[in-house]
Coordinates of C-alpha atoms in Angstrom, one line a residue:
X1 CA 103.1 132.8 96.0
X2 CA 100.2 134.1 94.0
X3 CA 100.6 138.0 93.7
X4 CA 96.6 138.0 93.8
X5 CA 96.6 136.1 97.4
X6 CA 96.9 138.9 99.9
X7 CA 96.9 138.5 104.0
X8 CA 93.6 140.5 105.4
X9 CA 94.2 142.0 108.8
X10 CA 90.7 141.7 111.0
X11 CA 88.7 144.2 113.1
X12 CA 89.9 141.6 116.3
X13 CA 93.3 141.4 116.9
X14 CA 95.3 138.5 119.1
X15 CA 95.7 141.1 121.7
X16 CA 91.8 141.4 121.9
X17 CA 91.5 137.5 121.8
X18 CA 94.1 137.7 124.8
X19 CA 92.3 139.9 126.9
X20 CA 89.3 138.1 126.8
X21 CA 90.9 135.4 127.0
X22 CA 92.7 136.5 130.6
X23 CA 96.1 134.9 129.2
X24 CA 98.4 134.8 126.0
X25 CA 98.5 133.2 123.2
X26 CA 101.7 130.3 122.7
X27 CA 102.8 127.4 121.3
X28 CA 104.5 124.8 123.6
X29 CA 106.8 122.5 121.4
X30 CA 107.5 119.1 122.4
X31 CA 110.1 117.4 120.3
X32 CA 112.1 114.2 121.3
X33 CA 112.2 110.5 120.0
X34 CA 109.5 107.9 119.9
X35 CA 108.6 106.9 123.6
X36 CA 110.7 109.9 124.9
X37 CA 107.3 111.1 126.9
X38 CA 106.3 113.5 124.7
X39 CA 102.8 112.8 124.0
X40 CA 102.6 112.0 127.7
X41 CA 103.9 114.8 129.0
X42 CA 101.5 116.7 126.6
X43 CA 98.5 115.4 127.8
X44 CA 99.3 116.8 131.6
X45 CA 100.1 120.0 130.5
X46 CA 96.8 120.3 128.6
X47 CA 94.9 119.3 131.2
X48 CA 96.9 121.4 134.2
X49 CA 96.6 124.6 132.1
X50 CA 92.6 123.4 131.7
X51 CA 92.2 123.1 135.3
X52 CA 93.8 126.6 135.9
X53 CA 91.2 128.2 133.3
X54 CA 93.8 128.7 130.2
X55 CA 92.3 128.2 126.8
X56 CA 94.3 125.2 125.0
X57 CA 94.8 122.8 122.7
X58 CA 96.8 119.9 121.7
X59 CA 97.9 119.0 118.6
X60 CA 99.5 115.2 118.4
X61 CA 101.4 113.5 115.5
X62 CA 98.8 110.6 115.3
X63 CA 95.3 112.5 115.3
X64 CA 96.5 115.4 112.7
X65 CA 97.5 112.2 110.2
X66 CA 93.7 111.5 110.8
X67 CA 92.7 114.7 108.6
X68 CA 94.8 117.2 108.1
X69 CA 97.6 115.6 107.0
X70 CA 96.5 112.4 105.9
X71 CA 97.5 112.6 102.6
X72 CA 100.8 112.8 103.4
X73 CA 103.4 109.5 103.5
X74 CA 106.6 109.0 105.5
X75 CA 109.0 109.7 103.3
X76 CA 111.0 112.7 104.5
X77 CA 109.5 115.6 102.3
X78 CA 106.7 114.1 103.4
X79 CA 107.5 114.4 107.3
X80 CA 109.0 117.7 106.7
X81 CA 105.5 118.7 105.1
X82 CA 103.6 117.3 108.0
X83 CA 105.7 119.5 110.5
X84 CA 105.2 122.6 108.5
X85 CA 101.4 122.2 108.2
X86 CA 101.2 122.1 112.0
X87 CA 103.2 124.7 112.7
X88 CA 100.9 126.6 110.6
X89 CA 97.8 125.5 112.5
X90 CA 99.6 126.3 115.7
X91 CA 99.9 129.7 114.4
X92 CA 96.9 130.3 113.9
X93 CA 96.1 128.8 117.2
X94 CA 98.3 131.2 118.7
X95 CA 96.4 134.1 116.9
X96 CA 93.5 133.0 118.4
X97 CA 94.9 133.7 122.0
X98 CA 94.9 130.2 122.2
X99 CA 97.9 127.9 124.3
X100 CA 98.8 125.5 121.6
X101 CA 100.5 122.1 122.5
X102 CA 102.3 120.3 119.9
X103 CA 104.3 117.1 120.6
X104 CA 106.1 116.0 117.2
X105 CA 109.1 114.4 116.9
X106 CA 110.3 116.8 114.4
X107 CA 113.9 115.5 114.1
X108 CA 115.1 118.4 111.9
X109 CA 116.2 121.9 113.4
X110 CA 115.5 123.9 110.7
X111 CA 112.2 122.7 110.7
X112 CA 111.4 123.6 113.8
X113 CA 113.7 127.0 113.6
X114 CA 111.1 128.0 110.6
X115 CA 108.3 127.2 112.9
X116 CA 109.5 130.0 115.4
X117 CA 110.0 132.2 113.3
X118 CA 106.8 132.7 111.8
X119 CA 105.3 133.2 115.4
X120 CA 105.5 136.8 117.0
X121 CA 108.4 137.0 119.8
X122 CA 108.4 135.0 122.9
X123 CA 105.7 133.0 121.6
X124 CA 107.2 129.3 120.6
X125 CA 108.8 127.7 123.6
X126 CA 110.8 124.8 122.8
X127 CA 110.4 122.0 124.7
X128 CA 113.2 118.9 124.3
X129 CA 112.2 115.8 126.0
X130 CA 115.3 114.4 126.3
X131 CA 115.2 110.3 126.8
X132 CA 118.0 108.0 126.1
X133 CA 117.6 106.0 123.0
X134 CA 117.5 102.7 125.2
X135 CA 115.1 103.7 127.5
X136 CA 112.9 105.1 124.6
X137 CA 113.5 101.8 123.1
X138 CA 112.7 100.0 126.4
X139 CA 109.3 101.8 126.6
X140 CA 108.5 101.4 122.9
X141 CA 104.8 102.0 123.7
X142 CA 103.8 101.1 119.8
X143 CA 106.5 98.5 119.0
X144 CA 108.0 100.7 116.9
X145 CA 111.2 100.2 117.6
X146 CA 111.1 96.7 117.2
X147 CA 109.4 96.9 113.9
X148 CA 111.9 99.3 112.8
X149 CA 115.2 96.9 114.2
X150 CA 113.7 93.8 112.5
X151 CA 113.3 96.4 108.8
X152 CA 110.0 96.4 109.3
X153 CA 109.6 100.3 109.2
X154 CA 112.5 101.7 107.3
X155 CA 113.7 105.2 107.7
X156 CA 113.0 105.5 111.3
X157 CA 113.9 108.0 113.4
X158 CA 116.8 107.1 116.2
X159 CA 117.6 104.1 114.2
X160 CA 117.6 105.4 110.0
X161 CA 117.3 108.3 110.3
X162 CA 119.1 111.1 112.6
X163 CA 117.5 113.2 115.3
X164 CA 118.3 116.7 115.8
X165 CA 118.3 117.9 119.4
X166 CA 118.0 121.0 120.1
X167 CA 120.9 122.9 120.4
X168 CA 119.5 125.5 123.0
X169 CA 116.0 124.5 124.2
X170 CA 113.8 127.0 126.4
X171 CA 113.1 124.0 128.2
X172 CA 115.3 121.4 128.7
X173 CA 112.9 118.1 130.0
X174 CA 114.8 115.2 131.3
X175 CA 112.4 112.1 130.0
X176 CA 113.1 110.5 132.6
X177 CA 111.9 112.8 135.9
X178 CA 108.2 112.5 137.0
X179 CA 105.4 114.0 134.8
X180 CA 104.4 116.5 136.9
X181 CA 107.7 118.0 137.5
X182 CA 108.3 118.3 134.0
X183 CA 104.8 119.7 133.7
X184 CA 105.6 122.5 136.6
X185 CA 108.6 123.5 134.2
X186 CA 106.7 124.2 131.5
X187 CA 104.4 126.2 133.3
X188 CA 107.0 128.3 134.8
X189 CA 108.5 129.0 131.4
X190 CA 104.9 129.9 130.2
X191 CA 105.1 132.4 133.0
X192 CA 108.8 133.8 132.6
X193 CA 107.5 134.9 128.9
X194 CA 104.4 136.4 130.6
X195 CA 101.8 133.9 128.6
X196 CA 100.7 133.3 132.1
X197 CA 100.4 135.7 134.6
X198 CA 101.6 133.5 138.1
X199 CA 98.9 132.0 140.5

């Protein structure tokens, strides 16, 4: 990095932003395969945590290709770029006291391990979404999947290309359970790291 590019702290800190805020800043990352609920699961968490007053937002792989990453292919620097760009957003979301939502595939660990580690302590919570690869096939919301088994869209993820799970979530989300149960665990893990102070 250029030795003349220098990080500027600010006369309001996250901890200000917090407290006016009435809650703390996180990022809640959902990661899983195509169709594995992720985006869906994303969507009721955003709008649960609205309704309770918490100051969110969500971040899904489809809109951010709109703009911010819309130069980028899908090749998998390309991917790996995408992921790191958001997890730099979500950063600063976080800074801003701000509940961030992210629902990525993100296939690679590492990827997302980097991610957490540029946030302060406590403050990513991993989320997996864990949904059999036929189910996520049976769902197949885009027809992706059958795009990707007729070599219509190579290097896909579940059927190229490998997927990662997480080796020790915070939140372990069976795919398969109803929305809002998987919603309540989030929001109790958003509590157990103090984010949220309890109804």
């Amino acid at each position: 990095m250029n030795s003349d590019i220098v990080w500027h702290s600010h006369a309001v800190s996250r901890q200000d932003r917090e407290a006016l805020n009435g809650h703390g800043g996180a990022v809640v990352w959902l990661t899983g395969l195509s169709g594995s609920g992720k985006s869906t699961v994303a969507g009721a968490l955003e709008l649960a945590l609205h309704r309770r007053g918490v100051k969110t937002y969500l971040l899904d792989g489809d809109n951010v290709r709109h703009g911010l990453c819309r130069d980028l292919g899908f090749s998998e620097s390309d991917r790996q770029e995408n992921i790191r760009r958001v997890g730099e957003v979500a950063g600063l979301m976080v800074d801003a006291g701000l509940v961030a939502i992210a629902a990525f595939i993100s296939p690679y660990r590492q990827d997302r391990a980097e991610i957490a580690q540029r946030l302060p302590a406590g403050r990513f919570i991993e989320a997996f979404v864990d949904t059999p690869l036929e189910v996520c096939e049976r769902r197949d919301p885009k027809g992706l999947y059958q795009k990707a088994r007729r070599g219509e869209i190579p290097a896909f993820t579940g059927i190229d290309l490998p997927y990662e799970p997480p080796l020790t979530p915070d939140v372990h989300l069976d795919g398969q359970r109803p929305v809002e149960e998987l919603v309540g665990q989030l929001i109790s893990a958003l509590e157990a790291r103090g984010v949220l102070s309890p109804p």
